């Protein structure tokens, strides 16, 4: 019940295309859903996050869609660029408390020029 | 403002040895959290320190321990290393305790256990 399942494991998208990464959770107590971006040799960086009181949050080319009834949330990267090539992690927690933070296994995104 | 720094960046040890990793948080940040990142398990929370006190701990054996100094710098120690301890160890700092939304990660220490 504590798992966050992330798919796909890897993704190849053409420049200008839409990248979609999905996550599913089971614990209905989760109420904070962030996405992290990690470049090779770097630590993860918080990209965007959503709480379950909204169904969508957009920041620039990045959008989180949240479906509370299905217990799923997804990251959409519009107009994907080669510079977006990185590993993306979803996560879930109760509040934003560290000790209950569960991460997905990551999606390696490659955007072709 | 300088980011989170971790030393060393790479480390090779043999089974049975112990290792100490260091993390210097962003200036003014008093919370330091440690994570283990492996291809199979992904990112897993180890523990969080705030004002020299361990606030939270993940599900790792007692071989993994840490401490925080008065200047907020933190060290993580792993004793009796096992092959499965090979991983990227990340630390993250935050100005607030228990707040991942204000957390910044360092580049990590890549530990290889032979």
Short mmCIF file of C-alpha atoms in Angstrom, two decimals:
data_model
loop_
_atom_site.label_atom_id
_atom_site.label_comp_id
_atom_site.label_asym_id
_atom_site.label_seq_id
_atom_site.Cartn_x
_atom_site.Cartn_y
_atom_site.Cartn_z
CA UNK A 1 0.00 0.00 0.00
CA UNK A 2 3.01 2.21 0.37
CA UNK A 3 4.17 1.80 -3.23
CA UNK A 4 4.12 4.36 -5.98
CA UNK A 5 4.20 2.65 -9.37
CA UNK A 6 5.74 4.66 -12.19
CA UNK A 7 5.64 3.98 -15.91
CA UNK A 8 7.15 3.80 -18.41
CA UNK A 9 10.65 2.93 -17.31
CA UNK A 10 12.08 4.72 -20.33
CA UNK A 11 10.67 7.02 -22.97
CA UNK A 12 11.94 8.37 -26.27
CA UNK A 13 10.19 11.40 -27.73
CA UNK A 14 10.86 13.55 -30.76
CA UNK A 15 11.67 17.20 -30.22
CA UNK A 16 8.45 19.18 -30.00
CA UNK A 17 6.43 16.17 -28.94
CA UNK A 18 4.57 15.52 -25.69
CA UNK A 19 6.18 13.37 -23.01
CA UNK A 20 3.79 11.64 -20.63
CA UNK A 21 4.85 9.82 -17.48
CA UNK A 22 2.35 8.11 -15.23
CA UNK A 23 2.25 7.21 -11.55
CA UNK A 24 -0.26 5.26 -9.50
CA UNK A 25 -0.58 4.97 -5.74
CA UNK A 26 -2.66 3.00 -3.30
CA UNK A 27 -2.45 4.84 0.00
CA UNK A 28 -5.37 7.27 0.09
CA UNK A 29 -3.67 9.17 2.90
CA UNK A 30 -1.13 10.57 0.44
CA UNK A 31 -1.85 14.24 -0.13
CA UNK A 32 1.29 15.68 -1.69
CA UNK A 33 2.53 14.56 -5.11
CA UNK A 34 5.78 16.07 -6.39
CA UNK A 35 7.79 15.36 -9.50
CA UNK A 36 11.56 15.51 -9.55
CA UNK A 37 13.97 15.92 -12.46
CA UNK A 38 17.45 14.45 -12.26
CA UNK A 39 20.28 15.02 -14.74
CA UNK A 40 23.26 12.65 -14.85
CA UNK A 41 25.73 13.43 -12.08
CA UNK A 42 23.28 15.68 -10.28
CA UNK A 43 20.84 15.26 -7.45
CA UNK A 44 17.09 15.37 -8.08
CA UNK A 45 15.48 18.79 -8.28
CA UNK A 46 11.86 19.51 -7.44
CA UNK A 47 10.07 20.27 -10.69
CA UNK A 48 6.42 20.68 -9.85
CA UNK A 49 4.02 19.38 -7.20
CA UNK A 50 0.30 19.05 -6.70
CA UNK A 51 -2.12 18.50 -3.85
CA UNK A 52 -5.35 16.54 -4.35
CA UNK A 53 -7.64 19.54 -4.06
CA UNK A 54 -6.90 20.40 -7.72
CA UNK A 55 -7.00 18.21 -10.82
CA UNK A 56 -4.30 19.98 -12.78
CA UNK A 57 -1.33 22.23 -12.21
CA UNK A 58 0.70 23.86 -14.94
CA UNK A 59 4.10 25.50 -14.77
CA UNK A 60 5.46 26.50 -18.14
CA UNK A 61 5.71 23.42 -20.33
CA UNK A 62 5.19 21.06 -17.38
CA UNK A 63 1.71 19.98 -16.28
CA UNK A 64 0.60 17.58 -13.57
CA UNK A 65 -2.76 15.92 -14.08
CA UNK A 66 -4.30 14.36 -10.99
CA UNK A 67 -7.13 11.81 -10.86
CA UNK A 68 -8.08 11.26 -7.24
CA UNK A 69 -10.71 8.57 -7.89
CA UNK A 70 -8.29 6.52 -9.98
CA UNK A 71 -5.39 7.26 -7.61
CA UNK A 72 -3.22 8.26 -10.52
CA UNK A 73 -1.23 11.31 -11.47
CA UNK A 74 0.85 12.09 -14.50
CA UNK A 75 3.45 14.52 -15.75
CA UNK A 76 3.05 16.01 -19.20
CA UNK A 77 5.96 17.80 -20.84
CA UNK A 78 4.71 19.84 -23.76
CA UNK A 79 6.97 20.80 -26.67
CA UNK A 80 9.66 18.46 -25.33
CA UNK A 81 13.23 19.65 -25.89
CA UNK A 82 16.57 17.79 -25.92
CA UNK A 83 17.43 19.68 -22.72
CA UNK A 84 14.54 17.88 -21.02
CA UNK A 85 16.41 14.59 -21.39
CA UNK A 86 16.74 13.41 -17.79
CA UNK A 87 15.30 10.94 -15.31
CA UNK A 88 11.98 11.90 -13.80
CA UNK A 89 10.71 10.65 -10.46
CA UNK A 90 7.24 10.94 -9.06
CA UNK A 91 6.70 10.77 -5.33
CA UNK A 92 3.93 10.82 -2.78
CA UNK A 93 3.73 11.65 0.85
CA UNK A 94 1.38 12.46 3.65
CA UNK A 95 1.85 16.19 3.95
CA UNK A 96 5.31 17.11 2.77
CA UNK A 97 6.91 15.15 5.57
CA UNK A 98 10.14 13.48 4.69
CA UNK A 99 9.67 10.31 6.66
CA UNK A 100 6.65 9.20 4.69
CA UNK A 101 8.00 10.15 1.29
CA UNK A 102 7.67 7.32 -1.24
CA UNK A 103 9.34 7.65 -4.62
CA UNK A 104 8.55 6.00 -7.92
CA UNK A 105 11.34 4.06 -9.63
CA UNK A 106 11.98 6.72 -12.25
CA UNK A 107 11.52 7.24 -15.98
CA UNK A 108 14.50 7.91 -18.20
CA UNK A 109 13.40 10.39 -20.86
CA UNK A 110 15.34 10.98 -24.05
CA UNK A 111 14.23 13.72 -26.40
CA UNK A 112 15.64 13.37 -29.89
CA UNK A 113 16.78 16.49 -31.68
CA UNK B 1 24.41 31.10 -2.70
CA UNK B 2 26.38 27.86 -2.83
CA UNK B 3 24.42 24.64 -3.22
CA UNK B 4 24.54 21.46 -1.20
CA UNK B 5 27.99 19.90 -1.35
CA UNK B 6 28.86 16.28 -0.72
CA UNK B 7 32.25 14.72 -0.25
CA UNK B 8 33.72 12.58 -1.51
CA UNK B 9 31.95 12.29 -4.86
CA UNK B 10 33.19 8.75 -5.48
CA UNK B 11 34.28 6.04 -3.08
CA UNK B 12 35.32 2.43 -3.44
CA UNK B 13 35.33 0.18 -0.41
CA UNK B 14 35.43 -3.57 0.26
CA UNK B 15 32.95 -5.67 2.16
CA UNK B 16 33.23 -5.40 5.91
CA UNK B 17 34.76 -1.94 5.88
CA UNK B 18 33.03 1.14 7.14
CA UNK B 19 32.57 4.47 5.40
CA UNK B 20 31.73 8.04 6.34
CA UNK B 21 30.11 10.46 3.91
CA UNK B 22 29.86 14.19 4.44
CA UNK B 23 27.23 16.75 3.50
CA UNK B 24 27.40 20.53 3.78
CA UNK B 25 23.96 22.11 3.48
CA UNK B 26 23.06 25.41 1.90
CA UNK B 27 23.92 28.27 4.22
CA UNK B 28 21.06 28.86 6.64
CA UNK B 29 19.52 25.44 6.14
CA UNK B 30 19.22 23.47 9.35
CA UNK B 31 17.59 20.30 8.05
CA UNK B 32 19.64 17.63 6.32
CA UNK B 33 18.12 14.45 4.96
CA UNK B 34 19.90 11.45 3.52
CA UNK B 35 18.66 9.18 0.74
CA UNK B 36 19.93 6.03 -0.92
CA UNK B 37 19.42 5.73 -4.68
CA UNK B 38 19.78 2.40 -6.47
CA UNK B 39 18.54 1.24 -9.89
CA UNK B 40 16.36 -1.45 -8.34
CA UNK B 41 14.88 0.35 -5.35
CA UNK B 42 14.95 3.92 -6.57
CA UNK B 43 15.19 6.66 -3.96
CA UNK B 44 14.76 5.62 -0.36
CA UNK B 45 14.76 7.88 2.67
CA UNK B 46 17.41 7.11 5.27
CA UNK B 47 17.05 9.78 7.95
CA UNK B 48 16.61 13.46 8.64
CA UNK B 49 18.51 15.66 11.05
CA UNK B 50 17.43 19.06 12.28
CA UNK B 51 19.35 21.13 14.80
CA UNK B 52 21.64 18.19 15.58
CA UNK B 53 18.73 15.86 16.37
CA UNK B 54 17.51 12.96 14.30
CA UNK B 55 13.87 13.69 13.55
CA UNK B 56 12.92 10.81 11.31
CA UNK B 57 14.35 7.52 10.20
CA UNK B 58 13.60 5.24 7.29
CA UNK B 59 13.61 1.46 7.19
CA UNK B 60 17.32 0.79 7.10
CA UNK B 61 19.38 -1.43 9.43
CA UNK B 62 21.34 0.00 12.32
CA UNK B 63 24.54 -0.19 10.25
CA UNK B 64 23.41 3.11 8.76
CA UNK B 65 23.81 6.01 11.14
CA UNK B 66 24.27 9.70 10.98
CA UNK B 67 24.91 12.82 12.91
CA UNK B 68 24.69 16.55 12.52
CA UNK B 69 27.03 19.17 13.84
CA UNK B 70 26.28 22.59 15.27
CA UNK B 71 27.10 24.20 11.90
CA UNK B 72 24.42 21.95 10.30
CA UNK B 73 26.97 19.87 8.41
CA UNK B 74 26.04 16.21 8.52
CA UNK B 75 27.84 12.92 8.22
CA UNK B 76 26.47 9.52 7.40
CA UNK B 77 28.26 6.36 8.44
CA UNK B 78 27.77 2.85 7.16
CA UNK B 79 29.49 0.09 9.09
CA UNK B 80 30.25 -3.46 7.98
CA UNK B 81 29.64 -2.69 4.33
CA UNK B 82 27.76 -5.18 2.18
CA UNK B 83 27.72 -5.49 -1.61
CA UNK B 84 24.12 -4.27 -1.59
CA UNK B 85 25.18 -0.97 -0.08
CA UNK B 86 26.59 0.08 -3.44
CA UNK B 87 24.49 3.09 -4.35
CA UNK B 88 24.35 6.80 -4.88
CA UNK B 89 23.91 8.48 -1.50
CA UNK B 90 22.19 11.82 -1.70
CA UNK B 91 21.76 14.43 0.93
CA UNK B 92 19.26 17.24 0.79
CA UNK B 93 18.99 20.37 2.86
CA UNK B 94 16.03 22.51 3.76
CA UNK B 95 15.51 25.56 5.93
CA UNK B 96 12.57 23.83 7.56
CA UNK B 97 12.27 20.48 9.28
CA UNK B 98 10.32 17.76 7.54
CA UNK B 99 9.59 19.81 4.46
CA UNK B 100 10.44 18.15 1.18
CA UNK B 101 8.92 21.00 -0.83
CA UNK B 102 11.74 23.27 0.32
CA UNK B 103 14.46 20.68 -0.11
CA UNK B 104 17.53 20.95 -2.32
CA UNK B 105 19.60 17.91 -3.20
CA UNK B 106 23.35 17.63 -3.49
CA UNK B 107 25.06 15.77 -6.36
CA UNK B 108 25.55 12.64 -4.29
CA UNK B 109 28.37 10.31 -3.32
CA UNK B 110 28.72 7.23 -5.49
CA UNK B 111 29.72 4.33 -3.21
CA UNK B 112 30.93 1.09 -4.73
CA UNK B 113 31.41 -1.90 -2.44
CA UNK B 114 33.62 -4.68 -3.83
#
